[in-house]
Structure formats: C-alpha cells, structure tokens
PDB file of C-alpha atoms (C1' of nucleotides) in Angstrom:
ATOM      1  CA  MET A  13      26.428-111.059  20.121  1.00  0.00           C
ATOM      2  CA  SER A  14      28.180-113.228  17.646  1.00  0.00           C
ATOM      3  CA  ILE A  15      27.285-113.946  14.091  1.00  0.00           C
ATOM      4  CA  LYS A  16      26.771-117.601  15.084  1.00  0.00           C
ATOM      5  CA  LYS A  17      24.312-116.623  17.748  1.00  0.00           C
ATOM      6  CA  LEU A  18      22.518-114.385  15.446  1.00  0.00           C
ATOM      7  CA  MET A  19      22.235-117.253  13.029  1.00  0.00           C
ATOM      8  CA  GLN A  20      21.018-119.579  15.748  1.00  0.00           C
ATOM      9  CA  SER A  21      18.424-117.099  16.836  1.00  0.00           C
ATOM     10  CA  GLY A  22      16.922-117.097  13.447  1.00  0.00           C
ATOM     11  CA  TRP A  23      18.257-113.615  12.501  1.00  0.00           C
ATOM     12  CA  SER A  24      20.826-114.835  10.204  1.00  0.00           C
ATOM     13  CA  SER A  25      20.173-111.962   7.798  1.00  0.00           C
ATOM     14  CA  PHE A  26      19.555-109.405  10.592  1.00  0.00           C
ATOM     15  CA  VAL A  27      22.585-107.191  10.150  1.00  0.00           C
ATOM     16  CA  PHE A  28      24.426-107.581   7.076  1.00  0.00           C
ATOM     17  CA  PHE A  29      26.030-104.189   6.387  1.00  0.00           C
ATOM     18  CA  ALA A  30      27.102-101.394   8.599  1.00  0.00           C
ATOM     19  CA  TYR A  31      29.576 -98.605   8.521  1.00  0.00           C
ATOM     20  CA  TYR A  32      30.384 -95.609  10.560  1.00  0.00           C
ATOM     21  CA  ILE A  33      30.361 -92.083   9.576  1.00  0.00           C
ATOM     22  CA  SER A  34      32.835 -90.069  11.601  1.00  0.00           C
ATOM     23  CA  SER A  35      32.165 -86.868  13.201  1.00  0.00           C
ATOM     24  CA  ASP A  36      34.361 -84.917  10.885  1.00  0.00           C
ATOM     25  CA  PHE A  37      32.964 -86.573   7.752  1.00  0.00           C
ATOM     26  CA  ARG A  38      30.905 -83.802   6.648  1.00  0.00           C
ATOM     27  CA  GLN A  39      28.864 -81.101   8.144  1.00  0.00           C
ATOM     28  CA  THR A  40      25.469 -82.426   8.604  1.00  0.00           C
ATOM     29  CA  SER A  41      23.693 -79.498   9.815  1.00  0.00           C
ATOM     30  CA  THR A  42      23.842 -77.475   6.650  1.00  0.00           C
ATOM     31  CA  ARG A  43      21.226 -79.513   4.889  1.00  0.00           C
ATOM     32  CA  LEU A  44      19.128 -80.105   8.065  1.00  0.00           C
ATOM     33  CA  GLY A  45      15.879 -78.283   8.495  1.00  0.00           C
ATOM     34  CA  CYS A  46      16.959 -74.849   9.207  1.00  0.00           C
ATOM     35  CA  ARG A  47      14.139 -73.162  10.894  1.00  0.00           C
ATOM     36  CA  ASN A  48      15.530 -71.594  14.017  1.00  0.00           C
ATOM     37  CA  ARG A  49      12.560 -72.096  16.111  1.00  0.00           C
ATOM     38  CA  SER A  50      13.987 -74.499  18.639  1.00  0.00           C
ATOM     39  CA  ALA A  51      16.977 -74.124  20.915  1.00  0.00           C
ATOM     40  CA  LYS A  52      17.465 -77.831  20.655  1.00  0.00           C
ATOM     41  CA  ARG A  53      18.354 -77.476  17.063  1.00  0.00           C
ATOM     42  CA  VAL A  54      21.771 -78.541  16.042  1.00  0.00           C
ATOM     43  CA  GLN A  55      23.682 -75.217  15.515  1.00  0.00           C
ATOM     44  CA  LYS A  56      25.098 -74.459  12.134  1.00  0.00           C
ATOM     45  CA  GLY A  57      28.623 -75.752  11.845  1.00  0.00           C
ATOM     46  CA  THR A  58      28.344 -78.327  14.666  1.00  0.00           C
ATOM     47  CA  ARG A  59      29.129 -81.846  13.482  1.00  0.00           C
ATOM     48  CA  GLN A  60      27.164 -84.867  14.646  1.00  0.00           C
ATOM     49  CA  PRO A  61      28.622 -88.291  14.280  1.00  0.00           C
ATOM     50  CA  ARG A  62      26.573 -90.551  12.152  1.00  0.00           C
ATOM     51  CA  PHE A  63      26.226 -94.272  12.080  1.00  0.00           C
ATOM     52  CA  ALA A  64      24.238 -95.969   9.455  1.00  0.00           C
ATOM     53  CA  PHE A  65      23.457 -99.647   8.974  1.00  0.00           C
ATOM     54  CA  MET A  66      21.204-101.828   6.994  1.00  0.00           C
ATOM     55  CA  THR A  67      19.121-104.599   8.435  1.00  0.00           C
ATOM     56  CA  LYS A  68      17.072-107.168   6.891  1.00  0.00           C
ATOM     57  CA  SER A  69      13.940-106.996   8.856  1.00  0.00           C
ATOM     58  CA  GLU A  70      10.203-106.668   8.522  1.00  0.00           C
ATOM     59  CA  ILE A  71      10.229-104.156  11.447  1.00  0.00           C
ATOM     60  CA  ASP A  72      10.874-100.575  10.546  1.00  0.00           C
ATOM     61  CA  HIS A  73      11.538 -99.350  14.090  1.00  0.00           C
ATOM     62  CA  LEU A  74      14.035-101.807  15.668  1.00  0.00           C
ATOM     63  CA  GLU A  75      14.200-101.939  19.402  1.00  0.00           C
ATOM     64  CA  ASP A  76      17.703-100.565  20.298  1.00  0.00           C
ATOM     65  CA  GLY A  77      17.366-100.064  24.055  1.00  0.00           C
ATOM     66  CA  TYR A  78      16.475 -96.295  23.828  1.00  0.00           C
ATOM     67  CA  ARG A  79      13.035 -94.664  23.783  1.00  0.00           C
ATOM     68  CA  TRP A  80      12.202 -92.662  20.578  1.00  0.00           C
ATOM     69  CA  ARG A  81       9.639 -90.237  19.566  1.00  0.00           C
ATOM     70  CA  LYS A  82       8.690 -89.937  15.981  1.00  0.00           C
ATOM     71  CA  TYR A  83       8.537 -86.336  14.844  1.00  0.00           C
ATOM     72  CA  GLY A  84       8.214 -86.538  11.293  1.00  0.00           C
ATOM     73  CA  GLN A  85       7.739 -88.650   8.246  1.00  0.00           C
ATOM     74  CA  LYS A  86       8.529 -87.825   4.755  1.00  0.00           C
ATOM     75  CA  VAL A  87       8.286 -89.309   1.405  1.00  0.00           C
ATOM     76  CA  VAL A  88      11.738 -88.861  -0.154  1.00  0.00           C
ATOM     77  CA  LYS A  89      12.668 -88.832  -3.807  1.00  0.00           C
ATOM     78  CA  ASN A  90      13.783 -91.959  -5.408  1.00  0.00           C
ATOM     79  CA  SER A  91      12.127 -94.097  -2.885  1.00  0.00           C
ATOM     80  CA  PRO A  92       8.551 -95.373  -2.712  1.00  0.00           C
ATOM     81  CA  PHE A  93       8.842 -95.863   0.930  1.00  0.00           C
ATOM     82  CA  PRO A  94       8.485 -92.864   3.543  1.00  0.00           C
ATOM     83  CA  ARG A  95      11.432 -91.915   5.721  1.00  0.00           C
ATOM     84  CA  SER A  96      10.596 -91.663   9.373  1.00  0.00           C
ATOM     85  CA  TYR A  97      12.288 -89.330  11.711  1.00  0.00           C
ATOM     86  CA  TYR A  98      12.853 -90.149  15.387  1.00  0.00           C
ATOM     87  CA  ARG A  99      14.238 -88.198  18.261  1.00  0.00           C
ATOM     88  CA  CYS A 100      15.509 -89.655  21.627  1.00  0.00           C
ATOM     89  CA  THR A 101      12.901 -88.920  24.329  1.00  0.00           C
ATOM     90  CA  HIS A 102      15.544 -88.135  26.915  1.00  0.00           C
ATOM     91  CA  SER A 103      15.170 -84.429  27.636  1.00  0.00           C
ATOM     92  CA  LYS A 104      18.917 -83.691  27.412  1.00  0.00           C
ATOM     93  CA  CYS A 105      19.632 -86.025  24.584  1.00  0.00           C
ATOM     94  CA  ASN A 106      19.833 -84.727  21.205  1.00  0.00           C
ATOM     95  CA  VAL A 107      20.216 -87.999  19.235  1.00  0.00           C
ATOM     96  CA  LYS A 108      18.228 -88.430  16.163  1.00  0.00           C
ATOM     97  CA  LYS A 109      17.634 -91.371  13.855  1.00  0.00           C
ATOM     98  CA  ARG A 110      16.154 -91.816  10.517  1.00  0.00           C
ATOM     99  CA  VAL A 111      14.557 -94.995   9.322  1.00  0.00           C
ATOM    100  CA  GLU A 112      13.855 -95.773   5.740  1.00  0.00           C
ATOM    101  CA  ARG A 113      13.346 -99.000   3.601  1.00  0.00           C
ATOM    102  CA  SER A 114      15.618 -99.647   0.827  1.00  0.00           C
ATOM    103  CA  SER A 115      14.116 -98.822  -2.470  1.00  0.00           C
ATOM    104  CA  GLN A 116      16.228-101.647  -3.965  1.00  0.00           C
ATOM    105  CA  ASP A 117      15.122-104.215  -1.528  1.00  0.00           C
ATOM    106  CA  PRO A 118      12.006-103.560   0.506  1.00  0.00           C
ATOM    107  CA  SER A 119      13.019-106.149   3.104  1.00  0.00           C
ATOM    108  CA  ILE A 120      15.946-104.009   4.061  1.00  0.00           C
ATOM    109  CA  VAL A 121      15.631-101.258   6.674  1.00  0.00           C
ATOM    110  CA  ILE A 122      18.305 -98.488   6.614  1.00  0.00           C
ATOM    111  CA  THR A 123      18.769 -96.763   9.969  1.00  0.00           C
ATOM    112  CA  THR A 124      20.853 -93.804  10.437  1.00  0.00           C
ATOM    113  CA  TYR A 125      21.884 -92.640  13.956  1.00  0.00           C
ATOM    114  CA  GLU A 126      22.974 -89.086  14.392  1.00  0.00           C
ATOM    115  CA  GLY A 127      24.499 -87.684  17.571  1.00  0.00           C
ATOM    116  CA  GLN A 128      25.628 -89.176  20.816  1.00  0.00           C
ATOM    117  CA  HIS A 129      23.527 -90.350  23.810  1.00  0.00           C
ATOM    118  CA  CYS A 130      24.248 -88.596  26.906  1.00  0.00           C
ATOM    119  CA  HIS A 131      22.589 -91.310  29.018  1.00  0.00           C
ATOM    120  CA  HIS A 132      22.274 -95.028  29.327  1.00  0.00           C
ATOM    121  CA  THR A 133      19.572 -97.035  27.727  1.00  0.00           C
ATOM    122  CA  THR A 134      16.093 -96.558  29.049  1.00  0.00           C
ATOM    123  CA  VAL A 135      14.120 -99.445  27.822  1.00  0.00           C
ATOM    124  CA  SER A 136      14.271-102.692  29.600  1.00  0.00           C
ATOM    125  CA  ALA A 137      14.638-105.960  27.769  1.00  0.00           C
ATOM    126  CA  SER A 138      11.010-106.953  28.449  1.00  0.00           C
ATOM    127  CA  PRO A 139       8.398-105.412  26.336  1.00  0.00           C
ATOM    128  CA  ARG A 140       6.760-102.230  27.731  1.00  0.00           C
ATOM    129  CA  ALA A 141       3.180-102.537  28.688  1.00  0.00           C
ATOM    130  CA  ASP A 142       2.530 -99.044  27.156  1.00  0.00           C
ATOM    131  CA  ALA A 143       4.699 -99.555  24.215  1.00  0.00           C
ATOM    132  CA  SER A 144       3.292 -98.541  20.814  1.00  0.00           C
ATOM    133  CA  PRO A 145       2.156-101.396  18.458  1.00  0.00           C
ATOM    134  CA  SER A 146       5.490-100.931  16.507  1.00  0.00           C
ATOM    135  CA  GLN A 147       7.447-101.141  19.716  1.00  0.00           C
ATOM    136  CA  GLN A 148       5.475-104.163  20.836  1.00  0.00           C
ATOM    137  CA  LEU A 149       6.173-105.864  17.531  1.00  0.00           C
ATOM    138  CA  ALA A 150       9.730-105.052  17.872  1.00  0.00           C
ATOM    139  CA  SER A 151       9.923-106.305  21.299  1.00  0.00           C
ATOM    140  CA  SER A 152       8.320-109.479  20.322  1.00  0.00           C
ATOM    141  CA  ALA A 153      11.074-110.172  18.060  1.00  0.00           C
ATOM    142  CA  PRO A 154      14.341-111.524  19.375  1.00  0.00           C
ATOM    143  CA  GLN A 155      16.055-108.962  21.456  1.00  0.00           C
ATOM    144  CA  ILE A 156      19.120-107.528  19.783  1.00  0.00           C
ATOM    145  CA  ARG A 157      20.643-104.515  21.421  1.00  0.00           C
ATOM    146  CA  LEU A 158      22.036-102.550  18.547  1.00  0.00           C
ATOM    147  CA  PRO A 159      25.274-101.066  19.795  1.00  0.00           C
ATOM    148  CA  ALA A 160      25.059 -98.206  17.503  1.00  0.00           C
ATOM    149  CA  MET A 161      24.430 -95.741  20.142  1.00  0.00           C
ATOM    150  CA  GLN A 162      27.234 -96.786  22.389  1.00  0.00           C
ATOM    151  CA  PHE A 163      30.086 -95.733  20.123  1.00  0.00           C
ATOM    152  CA  HIS A 164      30.625 -92.494  21.888  1.00  0.00           C
ATOM    153  CA  ARG A 165      34.347 -92.791  21.165  1.00  0.00           C
ATOM    154  CA  ASN A 166      34.852 -96.302  20.208  1.00  0.00           C
ATOM    155  CA  PRO A 167      32.532 -97.469  17.550  1.00  0.00           C
ATOM    156  CA  PRO A 168      31.164-100.943  18.158  1.00  0.00           C
ATOM    157  CA  VAL A 169      32.358-103.942  16.461  1.00  0.00           C
ATOM    158  CA  LEU A 170      29.375-105.000  14.526  1.00  0.00           C
ATOM    159  CA  PRO A 171      29.401-108.146  12.524  1.00  0.00           C
ATOM    160  CA  VAL A 172      29.688-107.091   8.937  1.00  0.00           C
ATOM    161  CA  ILE A 173      27.772-109.699   7.175  1.00  0.00           C
ATOM    162  CA  HIS A 174      26.988-109.738   3.571  1.00  0.00           C
ATOM    163  CA  PRO A 175      24.478-112.198   2.368  1.00  0.00           C
ATOM    164  CA  GLY A 176      26.070-115.486   2.438  1.00  0.00           C
ATOM    165  CA  ARG A 177      29.483-114.262   3.631  1.00  0.00           C
ATOM    166  CA  VAL A 178      31.368-112.035   5.839  1.00  0.00           C
ATOM    167  CA  ILE A 179      32.857-109.110   4.111  1.00  0.00           C
ATOM    168  CA  GLY A 180      35.568-106.800   5.050  1.00  0.00           C
ATOM    169  CA  PRO A 181      37.431-105.891   8.208  1.00  0.00           C
ATOM    170  CA  ARG A 182      35.865-104.559  11.221  1.00  0.00           C
ATOM    171  CA  TYR A 183      33.922-101.619   9.997  1.00  0.00           C
ATOM    172  CA  GLU A 184      35.464 -98.962  12.197  1.00  0.00           C
ATOM    173  CA  GLU A 185      38.547 -99.469  10.192  1.00  0.00           C
ATOM    174  CA  ARG A 186      36.868 -98.839   7.061  1.00  0.00           C
ATOM    175  CA  THR A 187      35.877 -95.528   5.484  1.00  0.00           C
ATOM    176  CA  ALA A 188      32.732 -95.000   3.603  1.00  0.00           C
ATOM    177  CA  SER A 189      34.826 -95.022   0.420  1.00  0.00           C
ATOM    178  CA  ALA A 190      36.269 -98.423   1.434  1.00  0.00           C
ATOM    179  CA  VAL A 191      32.694 -99.567   1.916  1.00  0.00           C
ATOM    180  CA  GLU A 192      31.937 -98.452  -1.589  1.00  0.00           C
ATOM    181  CA  ARG A 193      34.871-100.190  -2.976  1.00  0.00           C
ATOM    182  CA  THR A 194      34.511-103.539  -1.079  1.00  0.00           C
ATOM    183  CA  SER A 195      30.858-103.883  -0.832  1.00  0.00           C
ATOM    184  CA  PRO A 196      28.712-105.013  -3.704  1.00  0.00           C
ATOM    185  CA  ALA A 197      25.662-103.998  -1.551  1.00  0.00           C
ATOM    186  CA  PRO A 198      23.132-102.345  -3.603  1.00  0.00           C
ATOM    187  CA  THR A 199      23.514 -98.619  -3.816  1.00  0.00           C
ATOM    188  CA  ASP A 200      20.498 -97.144  -2.220  1.00  0.00           C
ATOM    189  CA  GLU A 201      19.134 -93.844  -3.573  1.00  0.00           C
ATOM    190  CA  GLY A 202      17.570 -92.866  -0.400  1.00  0.00           C
ATOM    191  CA  LEU A 203      18.955 -92.579   3.119  1.00  0.00           C
ATOM    192  CA  LEU A 204      22.051 -94.500   2.486  1.00  0.00           C
ATOM    193  CA  ASP A 205      22.902 -92.212  -0.299  1.00  0.00           C
ATOM    194  CA  ASP A 206      22.321 -89.405   2.089  1.00  0.00           C
ATOM    195  CA  VAL A 207      25.348 -90.392   4.236  1.00  0.00           C
ATOM    196  CA  VAL A 208      27.741 -90.984   1.392  1.00  0.00           C
ATOM    197  CA  PRO A 209      30.374 -88.344   1.084  1.00  0.00           C
ATOM    198  CA  SER A 210      29.151 -85.321  -0.838  1.00  0.00           C
ATOM    199  CA  GLY A 211      31.912 -85.756  -3.349  1.00  0.00           C
ATOM    200  CA  MET A 212      30.556 -89.112  -4.199  1.00  0.00           C
ATOM    201  CA  ARG A 213      27.059 -87.845  -4.393  1.00  0.00           C
ATOM    202  CA  ARG A 214      25.452 -86.714  -7.557  1.00  0.00           C
ATOM    203  CA  ARG A 215      24.151 -83.545  -5.843  1.00  0.00           C
TER     204      ARG A 215
ATOM    205  C1'  DC B   4      -3.272 -87.262  31.948  1.00  0.00           C
ATOM    206  C1'  DG B   5       0.913 -88.409  29.730  1.00  0.00           C
ATOM    207  C1'  DC B   6       2.988 -90.046  25.951  1.00  0.00           C
ATOM    208  C1'  DC B   7       2.894 -91.230  21.392  1.00  0.00           C
ATOM    209  C1'  DT B   8       1.967 -91.000  16.254  1.00  0.00           C
ATOM    210  C1'  DT B   9       0.162 -88.701  12.329  1.00  0.00           C
ATOM    211  C1'  DT B  10       0.330 -85.136   9.034  1.00  0.00           C
ATOM    212  C1'  DG B  11       0.224 -80.626   6.700  1.00  0.00           C
ATOM    213  C1'  DA B  12       2.848 -76.473   6.834  1.00  0.00           C
ATOM    214  C1'  DC B  13       6.904 -74.234   7.035  1.00  0.00           C
ATOM    215  C1'  DC B  14      11.765 -73.159   6.289  1.00  0.00           C
ATOM    216  C1'  DG B  15      16.622 -72.921   4.290  1.00  0.00           C
ATOM    217  C1'  DG B  16      19.824 -74.977   1.052  1.00  0.00           C
ATOM    218  C1'  DC B  17      20.712 -75.974  -3.472  1.00  0.00           C
ATOM    219  C1'  DG B  18      20.506 -76.216  -8.561  1.00  0.00           C
ATOM    220  C1'  DC B  19      18.944 -74.268 -12.644  1.00  0.00           C
TER     221       DC B  19
ATOM    222  C1'  DG C   1      14.446 -65.588  -8.497  1.00  0.00           C
ATOM    223  C1'  DC C   2      12.194 -69.884  -8.607  1.00  0.00           C
ATOM    224  C1'  DG C   3      11.074 -74.387  -7.583  1.00  0.00           C
ATOM    225  C1'  DC C   4      12.476 -78.715  -5.636  1.00  0.00           C
ATOM    226  C1'  DC C   5      13.838 -81.161  -1.696  1.00  0.00           C
ATOM    227  C1'  DG C   6      14.931 -82.754   2.915  1.00  0.00           C
ATOM    228  C1'  DG C   7      14.259 -81.938   7.686  1.00  0.00           C
ATOM    229  C1'  DT C   8      11.510 -80.057  11.410  1.00  0.00           C
ATOM    230  C1'  DC C   9       7.570 -78.114  13.877  1.00  0.00           C
ATOM    231  C1'  DA C  10       3.424 -78.386  16.242  1.00  0.00           C
ATOM    232  C1'  DA C  11      -1.575 -79.185  16.412  1.00  0.00           C
ATOM    233  C1'  DA C  12      -4.656 -82.833  16.638  1.00  0.00           C
ATOM    234  C1'  DG C  13      -6.022 -87.053  17.679  1.00  0.00           C
ATOM    235  C1'  DG C  14      -5.330 -91.883  19.641  1.00  0.00           C
ATOM    236  C1'  DC C  15      -4.363 -95.047  23.263  1.00  0.00           C
ATOM    237  C1'  DG C  16      -3.528 -97.066  27.915  1.00  0.00           C
TER     238       DG C  16
END
DNA sequence: CGCCTTTGACCGGCGC
DNA sequence: GCGCCGGTCAAAGGCG
C-alpha cells in the first residue's frame, strides 16, 4: 500500500506516524497487571515486542486482519478518553493491543500492539456477518491491512506520513528517541507516552 | 449456543 | 505504609 494509493482512497491522513518498539526496549511486564491468576499471563521478565502507531480515524478499533476480544477498558490519567484493551482471540496467541484516542487530538487513534502472532490473519477482507457494530463499521471503511502484526522479525515498512509531508527514514531504522527528535508530532500523555523509554518519562 | 462487550473489582508496582 | 495508577479478570448481559 503506497502513500499515493492511500491518498487516492481517501485515507490521506490515515497513518501519519509510526514507530517500532524493539523487544529489548524495556521490560513491559513489570508494570502490567500482575495478578497471577492466568497461565496466559506474560511471565515476569519476558519481553514482548511492541509496535505503536497513530492513525487519524474516526474508528477506534481498526480492522487489521485479526480477530480481537476486548477484555478491558480503563480511563487513564491525563486523557479524557478511555483506553481499550484487546486480546487476540486465537487460543495460542498472546498478542494484545491497546487503543486510545489522543488527548491532544481526538481525531487521532493511538494503537499499541504487544507480542507476536503465532498464526495468520483470521478475518477475511469482506465484512463478517457476525461482526460487532464496531467491526462492521471498521469493515465498511476502506480495507487497509495494517502490517503491524507481521513484523515477527522484520518490522514492516510503513509509510511515515506527517501531516502534509513525509518525515524521516523508514521507521525500523529509527529509534524512539530518534522519533522524539525528528517528529514534531504532539507528545501524547496517554498511551504513546507509555511506550516511550522509561528514561524519557516523567515517572 | 457461542462469541462478544461492558464494567466493577482486584492486584502489584511505584512514588511519596 | 498508604494511595494512586495501569492492567487484568470474570460475571453479566447482549446479539445473531
């Protein structure tokens, strides 16, 4: 999917900022919910690769080819919008994603994927008859397969589009700090902030 | 009936 | 130690 095609499809502002959080970036499990009820819980010390991107969309839960089950929603500090937590419905897949609207720009949806899929996409390109309203809404939009979940070893080459211009090199070459330096994108206090290196965070 | 969302409660980490 | 916070669980209910 080229930028040009995105523009032609009316999604000119769809993806304009993306970055990859490498697996050794930081331990993600230490701050995760730590109740030890479920065997599926990410064990302490294991590191899950994270990938976060911002999209300009009215749809919160974007169709990405996988099926997700929402397991929580939480109002987070510094954001008037709730953060939603989704888990891949595949039984052996431990991938999670968080979806949150930017407090700076409500039209921007920040999605963070965590983990790696151990299976292929499960949702067909056509809308599922039994899809939830949000899924149906998403399916009614131009189908854009977000490659975020296919970066098992080679992160995808997403168009890094800033409003009005293309910024930066291919994002897998950029570190989060590079993003910080090169991107004038609004610093989000919510989910985006959560994937910023701990040393760059206030807390 | 199966799958999904919603939502309040619960838990551990962290800062003070 | 206490309270805040983020993440998760699980029961309840909705929907096709």
